[in-house]
PDB file of C-alpha atoms in Angstrom:
ATOM      1  CA  UNK Q   5     -19.391  -3.155  -1.205  1.00 54.00           C
ATOM      2  CA  UNK Q   6     -21.075  -3.628  -4.533  1.00 62.00           C
ATOM      3  CA  UNK Q   7     -19.102  -6.839  -5.161  1.00 60.00           C
ATOM      4  CA  UNK Q   8     -21.029  -8.401  -2.325  1.00 62.00           C
ATOM      5  CA  UNK Q   9     -24.106  -8.400  -4.587  1.00 69.00           C
ATOM      6  CA  UNK Q  10     -22.254 -11.051  -6.571  1.00 74.00           C
ATOM      7  CA  UNK Q  11     -20.540 -13.144  -3.902  1.00 73.00           C
ATOM      8  CA  UNK Q  12     -21.703 -14.474  -0.587  1.00 77.00           C
ATOM      9  CA  UNK Q  13     -18.806 -12.753   1.424  1.00 77.00           C
ATOM     10  CA  UNK Q  14     -15.171 -12.194   1.865  1.00 75.00           C
ATOM     11  CA  UNK Q  15     -14.235 -15.838   1.832  1.00 78.00           C
ATOM     12  CA  UNK Q  16     -15.816 -16.358  -1.616  1.00 79.00           C
ATOM     13  CA  UNK Q  17     -14.257 -13.049  -2.939  1.00 80.00           C
ATOM     14  CA  UNK Q  18     -10.890 -14.067  -1.848  1.00 79.00           C
ATOM     15  CA  UNK Q  19     -11.278 -17.699  -3.231  1.00 81.00           C
ATOM     16  CA  UNK Q  20     -12.340 -16.193  -6.566  1.00 81.00           C
ATOM     17  CA  UNK Q  21      -9.461 -13.755  -6.732  1.00 83.00           C
ATOM     18  CA  UNK Q  22      -6.969 -16.578  -5.845  1.00 86.00           C
ATOM     19  CA  UNK Q  23      -8.519 -18.813  -8.411  1.00 85.00           C
ATOM     20  CA  UNK Q  24      -8.204 -16.115 -11.103  1.00 87.00           C
ATOM     21  CA  UNK Q  25      -4.568 -15.594 -10.232  1.00 89.00           C
ATOM     22  CA  UNK Q  26      -3.726 -19.269 -10.405  1.00 86.00           C
ATOM     23  CA  UNK Q  27      -5.624 -19.515 -13.701  1.00 88.00           C
ATOM     24  CA  UNK Q  28      -3.742 -16.640 -15.149  1.00 88.00           C
ATOM     25  CA  UNK Q  29      -0.563 -18.762 -14.958  1.00 89.00           C
ATOM     26  CA  UNK Q  30      -1.768 -20.548 -18.143  1.00 88.00           C
ATOM     27  CA  UNK Q  31      -1.282 -16.996 -19.857  1.00 90.00           C
ATOM     28  CA  UNK Q  32       2.134 -16.423 -18.464  1.00 88.00           C
ATOM     29  CA  UNK Q  33       4.792 -15.913 -21.125  1.00 89.00           C
ATOM     30  CA  UNK Q  34       6.878 -18.927 -19.953  1.00 84.00           C
ATOM     31  CA  UNK Q  35       3.847 -21.187 -20.225  1.00 88.00           C
ATOM     32  CA  UNK Q  36       3.291 -20.243 -23.903  1.00 90.00           C
ATOM     33  CA  UNK Q  37       6.581 -21.868 -24.883  1.00 88.00           C
ATOM     34  CA  UNK Q  38       6.746 -25.552 -25.728  1.00 90.00           C
ATOM     35  CA  UNK Q  39       9.348 -26.995 -23.250  1.00 93.00           C
ATOM     36  CA  UNK Q  40      11.989 -29.288 -24.923  1.00 93.00           C
ATOM     37  CA  UNK Q  41      12.024 -31.647 -21.902  1.00 93.00           C
ATOM     38  CA  UNK Q  42      10.334 -32.337 -18.568  1.00 93.00           C
ATOM     39  CA  UNK Q  43      13.139 -30.503 -16.853  1.00 92.00           C
ATOM     40  CA  UNK Q  44      12.330 -27.433 -18.862  1.00 91.00           C
ATOM     41  CA  UNK Q  45       8.764 -27.799 -18.202  1.00 93.00           C
ATOM     42  CA  UNK Q  46       9.382 -27.871 -14.358  1.00 92.00           C
ATOM     43  CA  UNK Q  47      11.554 -24.727 -14.856  1.00 90.00           C
ATOM     44  CA  UNK Q  48       8.802 -23.037 -16.743  1.00 92.00           C
ATOM     45  CA  UNK Q  49       6.119 -23.828 -14.158  1.00 92.00           C
ATOM     46  CA  UNK Q  50       8.421 -22.987 -11.229  1.00 91.00           C
ATOM     47  CA  UNK Q  51       9.445 -19.523 -12.731  1.00 91.00           C
ATOM     48  CA  UNK Q  52       6.024 -18.580 -13.751  1.00 92.00           C
ATOM     49  CA  UNK Q  53       4.712 -19.279 -10.203  1.00 92.00           C
ATOM     50  CA  UNK Q  54       7.622 -17.485  -8.691  1.00 91.00           C
ATOM     51  CA  UNK Q  55       7.065 -14.459 -11.012  1.00 91.00           C
ATOM     52  CA  UNK Q  56       3.324 -14.654  -9.857  1.00 91.00           C
ATOM     53  CA  UNK Q  57       4.288 -14.809  -6.138  1.00 92.00           C
ATOM     54  CA  UNK Q  58       6.870 -11.961  -6.357  1.00 92.00           C
ATOM     55  CA  UNK Q  59       4.483  -9.701  -8.366  1.00 92.00           C
ATOM     56  CA  UNK Q  60       1.596 -10.238  -5.904  1.00 92.00           C
ATOM     57  CA  UNK Q  61       3.307 -10.790  -2.624  1.00 93.00           C
ATOM     58  CA  UNK Q  62       0.284  -9.827  -0.544  1.00 90.00           C
ATOM     59  CA  UNK Q  63      -1.931 -12.323  -2.419  1.00 90.00           C
ATOM     60  CA  UNK Q  64       0.599 -15.055  -2.094  1.00 90.00           C
ATOM     61  CA  UNK Q  65      -0.274 -15.984   1.554  1.00 91.00           C
ATOM     62  CA  UNK Q  66      -3.924 -16.163   0.447  1.00 88.00           C
ATOM     63  CA  UNK Q  67      -2.824 -18.417  -2.529  1.00 87.00           C
ATOM     64  CA  UNK Q  68      -1.255 -20.864  -0.236  1.00 88.00           C
ATOM     65  CA  UNK Q  69      -3.774 -20.907   2.625  1.00 86.00           C
ATOM     66  CA  UNK Q  70      -7.151 -20.895   0.735  1.00 80.00           C
ATOM     67  CA  UNK Q  71      -8.605 -24.396   0.729  1.00 79.00           C
ATOM     68  CA  UNK Q  72      -7.743 -26.100  -2.655  1.00 78.00           C
ATOM     69  CA  UNK Q  73     -10.449 -27.610  -4.836  1.00 79.00           C
ATOM     70  CA  UNK Q  74      -9.620 -31.054  -3.379  1.00 84.00           C
ATOM     71  CA  UNK Q  75      -8.072 -31.782  -0.023  1.00 85.00           C
ATOM     72  CA  UNK Q  76      -5.187 -33.720  -1.598  1.00 86.00           C
ATOM     73  CA  UNK Q  77      -4.029 -31.022  -3.875  1.00 88.00           C
ATOM     74  CA  UNK Q  78      -0.988 -28.961  -2.605  1.00 88.00           C
ATOM     75  CA  UNK Q  79      -0.356 -25.318  -2.892  1.00 88.00           C
ATOM     76  CA  UNK Q  80       0.791 -23.358  -4.694  1.00 87.00           C
ATOM     77  CA  UNK Q  81      -0.508 -25.468  -7.656  1.00 84.00           C
ATOM     78  CA  UNK Q  82      -3.918 -25.779  -5.980  1.00 80.00           C
ATOM     79  CA  UNK Q  83      -6.599 -26.029  -8.810  1.00 86.00           C
ATOM     80  CA  UNK Q  84      -7.716 -29.254 -10.407  1.00 88.00           C
ATOM     81  CA  UNK Q  85      -7.145 -27.651 -13.871  1.00 90.00           C
ATOM     82  CA  UNK Q  86      -3.466 -26.787 -13.032  1.00 91.00           C
ATOM     83  CA  UNK Q  87      -2.675 -30.128 -11.352  1.00 92.00           C
ATOM     84  CA  UNK Q  88      -4.222 -32.116 -14.112  1.00 94.00           C
ATOM     85  CA  UNK Q  89      -2.229 -30.180 -16.735  1.00 94.00           C
ATOM     86  CA  UNK Q  90       0.992 -30.633 -14.539  1.00 95.00           C
ATOM     87  CA  UNK Q  91       0.392 -34.432 -14.205  1.00 96.00           C
ATOM     88  CA  UNK Q  92      -0.571 -35.026 -17.819  1.00 96.00           C
ATOM     89  CA  UNK Q  93       2.435 -33.176 -19.058  1.00 95.00           C
ATOM     90  CA  UNK Q  94       4.811 -35.197 -16.976  1.00 94.00           C
ATOM     91  CA  UNK Q  95       3.125 -38.366 -18.262  1.00 96.00           C
ATOM     92  CA  UNK Q  96       3.519 -37.073 -21.732  1.00 96.00           C
ATOM     93  CA  UNK Q  97       7.228 -37.029 -21.040  1.00 95.00           C
ATOM     94  CA  UNK Q  98       7.187 -40.737 -20.066  1.00 94.00           C
ATOM     95  CA  UNK Q  99       6.570 -40.576 -16.340  1.00 92.00           C
ATOM     96  CA  UNK Q 100       4.696 -43.545 -14.719  1.00 93.00           C
ATOM     97  CA  UNK Q 101       1.807 -42.852 -12.546  1.00 95.00           C
ATOM     98  CA  UNK Q 102       3.951 -43.359  -9.458  1.00 92.00           C
ATOM     99  CA  UNK Q 103       6.754 -41.133 -10.562  1.00 90.00           C
ATOM    100  CA  UNK Q 104       4.311 -38.539 -11.732  1.00 92.00           C
ATOM    101  CA  UNK Q 105       2.762 -38.315  -8.234  1.00 92.00           C
ATOM    102  CA  UNK Q 106       6.150 -38.355  -6.584  1.00 88.00           C
ATOM    103  CA  UNK Q 107       7.388 -35.538  -8.827  1.00 89.00           C
ATOM    104  CA  UNK Q 108       4.237 -33.484  -8.135  1.00 92.00           C
ATOM    105  CA  UNK Q 109       4.668 -33.811  -4.375  1.00 90.00           C
ATOM    106  CA  UNK Q 110       8.409 -33.063  -4.412  1.00 88.00           C
ATOM    107  CA  UNK Q 111       7.986 -30.068  -6.879  1.00 90.00           C
ATOM    108  CA  UNK Q 112       5.181 -28.478  -4.908  1.00 91.00           C
ATOM    109  CA  UNK Q 113       7.075 -28.966  -1.590  1.00 89.00           C
ATOM    110  CA  UNK Q 114      10.117 -27.345  -2.927  1.00 90.00           C
ATOM    111  CA  UNK Q 115       8.202 -24.568  -4.625  1.00 91.00           C
ATOM    112  CA  UNK Q 116       6.079 -23.784  -1.589  1.00 92.00           C
ATOM    113  CA  UNK Q 117       9.053 -23.758   0.873  1.00 91.00           C
ATOM    114  CA  UNK Q 118      11.161 -21.560  -1.449  1.00 90.00           C
ATOM    115  CA  UNK Q 119       8.485 -19.109  -2.217  1.00 92.00           C
ATOM    116  CA  UNK Q 120       7.249 -18.789   1.455  1.00 92.00           C
ATOM    117  CA  UNK Q 121      10.776 -17.845   2.368  1.00 89.00           C
ATOM    118  CA  UNK Q 122      11.193 -15.395  -0.471  1.00 91.00           C
ATOM    119  CA  UNK Q 123       7.846 -13.704   0.018  1.00 91.00           C
ATOM    120  CA  UNK Q 124       8.507 -13.551   3.823  1.00 90.00           C
ATOM    121  CA  UNK Q 125      11.773 -11.825   3.209  1.00 89.00           C
ATOM    122  CA  UNK Q 126       9.937  -9.122   1.395  1.00 90.00           C
ATOM    123  CA  UNK Q 127       8.252  -8.404   4.736  1.00 90.00           C
ATOM    124  CA  UNK Q 128       4.889 -10.144   4.076  1.00 90.00           C
ATOM    125  CA  UNK Q 129       3.594 -11.882   7.192  1.00 86.00           C
ATOM    126  CA  UNK Q 130       2.615 -15.346   5.907  1.00 82.00           C
ATOM    127  CA  UNK Q 131       1.672 -16.676   9.279  1.00 74.00           C
ATOM    128  CA  UNK Q 132      -1.099 -14.097   9.932  1.00 62.00           C
ATOM    129  CA  UNK Q 133      -2.994 -15.128   6.825  1.00 48.00           C
ATOM    130  CA  UNK Q 134      -3.245 -18.793   7.843  1.00 45.00           C
ATOM    131  CA  UNK Q 135      -6.889 -19.366   8.928  1.00 45.00           C
ATOM    132  CA  UNK Q 136      -8.176 -22.397  10.881  1.00 39.00           C
ATOM    133  CA  UNK Q 137     -10.638 -23.209   8.151  1.00 40.00           C
ATOM    134  CA  UNK Q 138      -8.038 -23.539   5.352  1.00 41.00           C
ATOM    135  CA  UNK Q 139      -8.334 -27.335   5.426  1.00 42.00           C
ATOM    136  CA  UNK Q 140      -9.410 -27.921   1.864  1.00 45.00           C
ATOM    137  CA  UNK Q 141     -12.709 -28.769   0.284  1.00 45.00           C
ATOM    138  CA  UNK Q 142     -13.918 -31.890  -1.437  1.00 48.00           C
ATOM    139  CA  UNK Q 143     -13.020 -32.468  -5.090  1.00 52.00           C
ATOM    140  CA  UNK Q 144     -15.818 -31.693  -7.525  1.00 59.00           C
ATOM    141  CA  UNK Q 145     -16.139 -31.940 -11.234  1.00 70.00           C
ATOM    142  CA  UNK Q 146     -13.142 -34.046 -12.101  1.00 78.00           C
ATOM    143  CA  UNK Q 147     -14.822 -35.343 -15.129  1.00 80.00           C
ATOM    144  CA  UNK Q 148     -12.834 -33.000 -17.356  1.00 86.00           C
ATOM    145  CA  UNK Q 149      -9.523 -34.010 -15.813  1.00 89.00           C
ATOM    146  CA  UNK Q 150      -8.972 -37.718 -16.567  1.00 91.00           C
ATOM    147  CA  UNK Q 151      -5.314 -37.824 -15.317  1.00 91.00           C
ATOM    148  CA  UNK Q 152      -6.143 -36.196 -11.985  1.00 88.00           C
ATOM    149  CA  UNK Q 153      -9.208 -38.394 -11.556  1.00 87.00           C
ATOM    150  CA  UNK Q 154      -7.141 -41.523 -12.195  1.00 91.00           C
ATOM    151  CA  UNK Q 155      -4.314 -40.522  -9.867  1.00 91.00           C
ATOM    152  CA  UNK Q 156      -6.607 -39.094  -7.114  1.00 89.00           C
ATOM    153  CA  UNK Q 157      -6.120 -42.013  -4.718  1.00 91.00           C
ATOM    154  CA  UNK Q 158      -2.301 -41.794  -5.150  1.00 91.00           C
ATOM    155  CA  UNK Q 159      -2.305 -38.099  -4.695  1.00 89.00           C
ATOM    156  CA  UNK Q 160      -4.257 -38.561  -1.410  1.00 87.00           C
ATOM    157  CA  UNK Q 161      -1.841 -41.048  -0.025  1.00 87.00           C
ATOM    158  CA  UNK Q 162       0.343 -39.612   2.767  1.00 82.00           C
ATOM    159  CA  UNK Q 163       3.913 -40.518   2.523  1.00 83.00           C
ATOM    160  CA  UNK Q 164       5.204 -37.399   4.326  1.00 73.00           C
ATOM    161  CA  UNK Q 165       7.940 -39.292   6.252  1.00 79.00           C
ATOM    162  CA  UNK Q 166       9.315 -40.868   3.126  1.00 83.00           C
ATOM    163  CA  UNK Q 167       8.974 -37.645   1.094  1.00 80.00           C
ATOM    164  CA  UNK Q 168      10.816 -35.585   3.817  1.00 69.00           C
ATOM    165  CA  UNK Q 169      13.596 -38.268   4.026  1.00 84.00           C
ATOM    166  CA  UNK Q 170      13.922 -38.495   0.188  1.00 85.00           C
ATOM    167  CA  UNK Q 171      14.092 -34.710  -0.142  1.00 79.00           C
ATOM    168  CA  UNK Q 172      16.664 -34.367   2.631  1.00 76.00           C
ATOM    169  CA  UNK Q 173      18.711 -37.140   1.006  1.00 84.00           C
ATOM    170  CA  UNK Q 174      18.554 -35.354  -2.267  1.00 85.00           C
ATOM    171  CA  UNK Q 175      19.698 -32.112  -0.732  1.00 72.00           C
ATOM    172  CA  UNK Q 176      22.481 -33.839   1.187  1.00 74.00           C
ATOM    173  CA  UNK Q 177      23.608 -35.403  -2.094  1.00 80.00           C
ATOM    174  CA  UNK Q 178      23.461 -32.080  -3.909  1.00 74.00           C
ATOM    175  CA  UNK Q 179      25.520 -30.428  -1.204  1.00 67.00           C
ATOM    176  CA  UNK Q 180      27.978 -33.287  -1.176  1.00 73.00           C
ATOM    177  CA  UNK Q 181      28.434 -32.865  -4.966  1.00 76.00           C
ATOM    178  CA  UNK Q 182      29.175 -29.233  -4.755  1.00 70.00           C
ATOM    179  CA  UNK Q 183      31.325 -29.126  -1.447  1.00 61.00           C
ATOM    180  CA  UNK Q 184      34.998 -28.374  -1.544  1.00 61.00           C
ATOM    181  CA  UNK Q 185      37.047 -31.600  -1.847  1.00 55.00           C
TER     182      UNK Q 185
END
């Protein structure tokens, strides 16, 4: 109860705890390495997030259902600091603005889907944590994140149908390449 002297209520306490966990990804052992390629970077981020989700499976539903710092950010990478870092790193590897946003959306969709299934298999009820007010807040303080600020409009564009079709096509091609001849 003493914590409530410092926060306005449960929602703020949960939000602060989730923000701290997400921020701690920067300290993950994998994130301390310099990736040799963009593929290695994606593997580092994915494995660091997976380690976080599996080591805190009861917090994971809160991580994916708490409103992100901006309505166009996607879980599980839901903070402006993390998304700007992610986008900037891909651009450092030569991705254009369009390909950067496409990669971010595809990556977070894959990561979220896989981790939801994996955490659910551990017996964690993801659905009971979803709350009606988990819609997302407005973006604030993007001044320190120039890449995120520049790509904000593209990130907010909804191309869900195309993204779903592209993801499904990629999956079908991957299965086709590995199936028995």
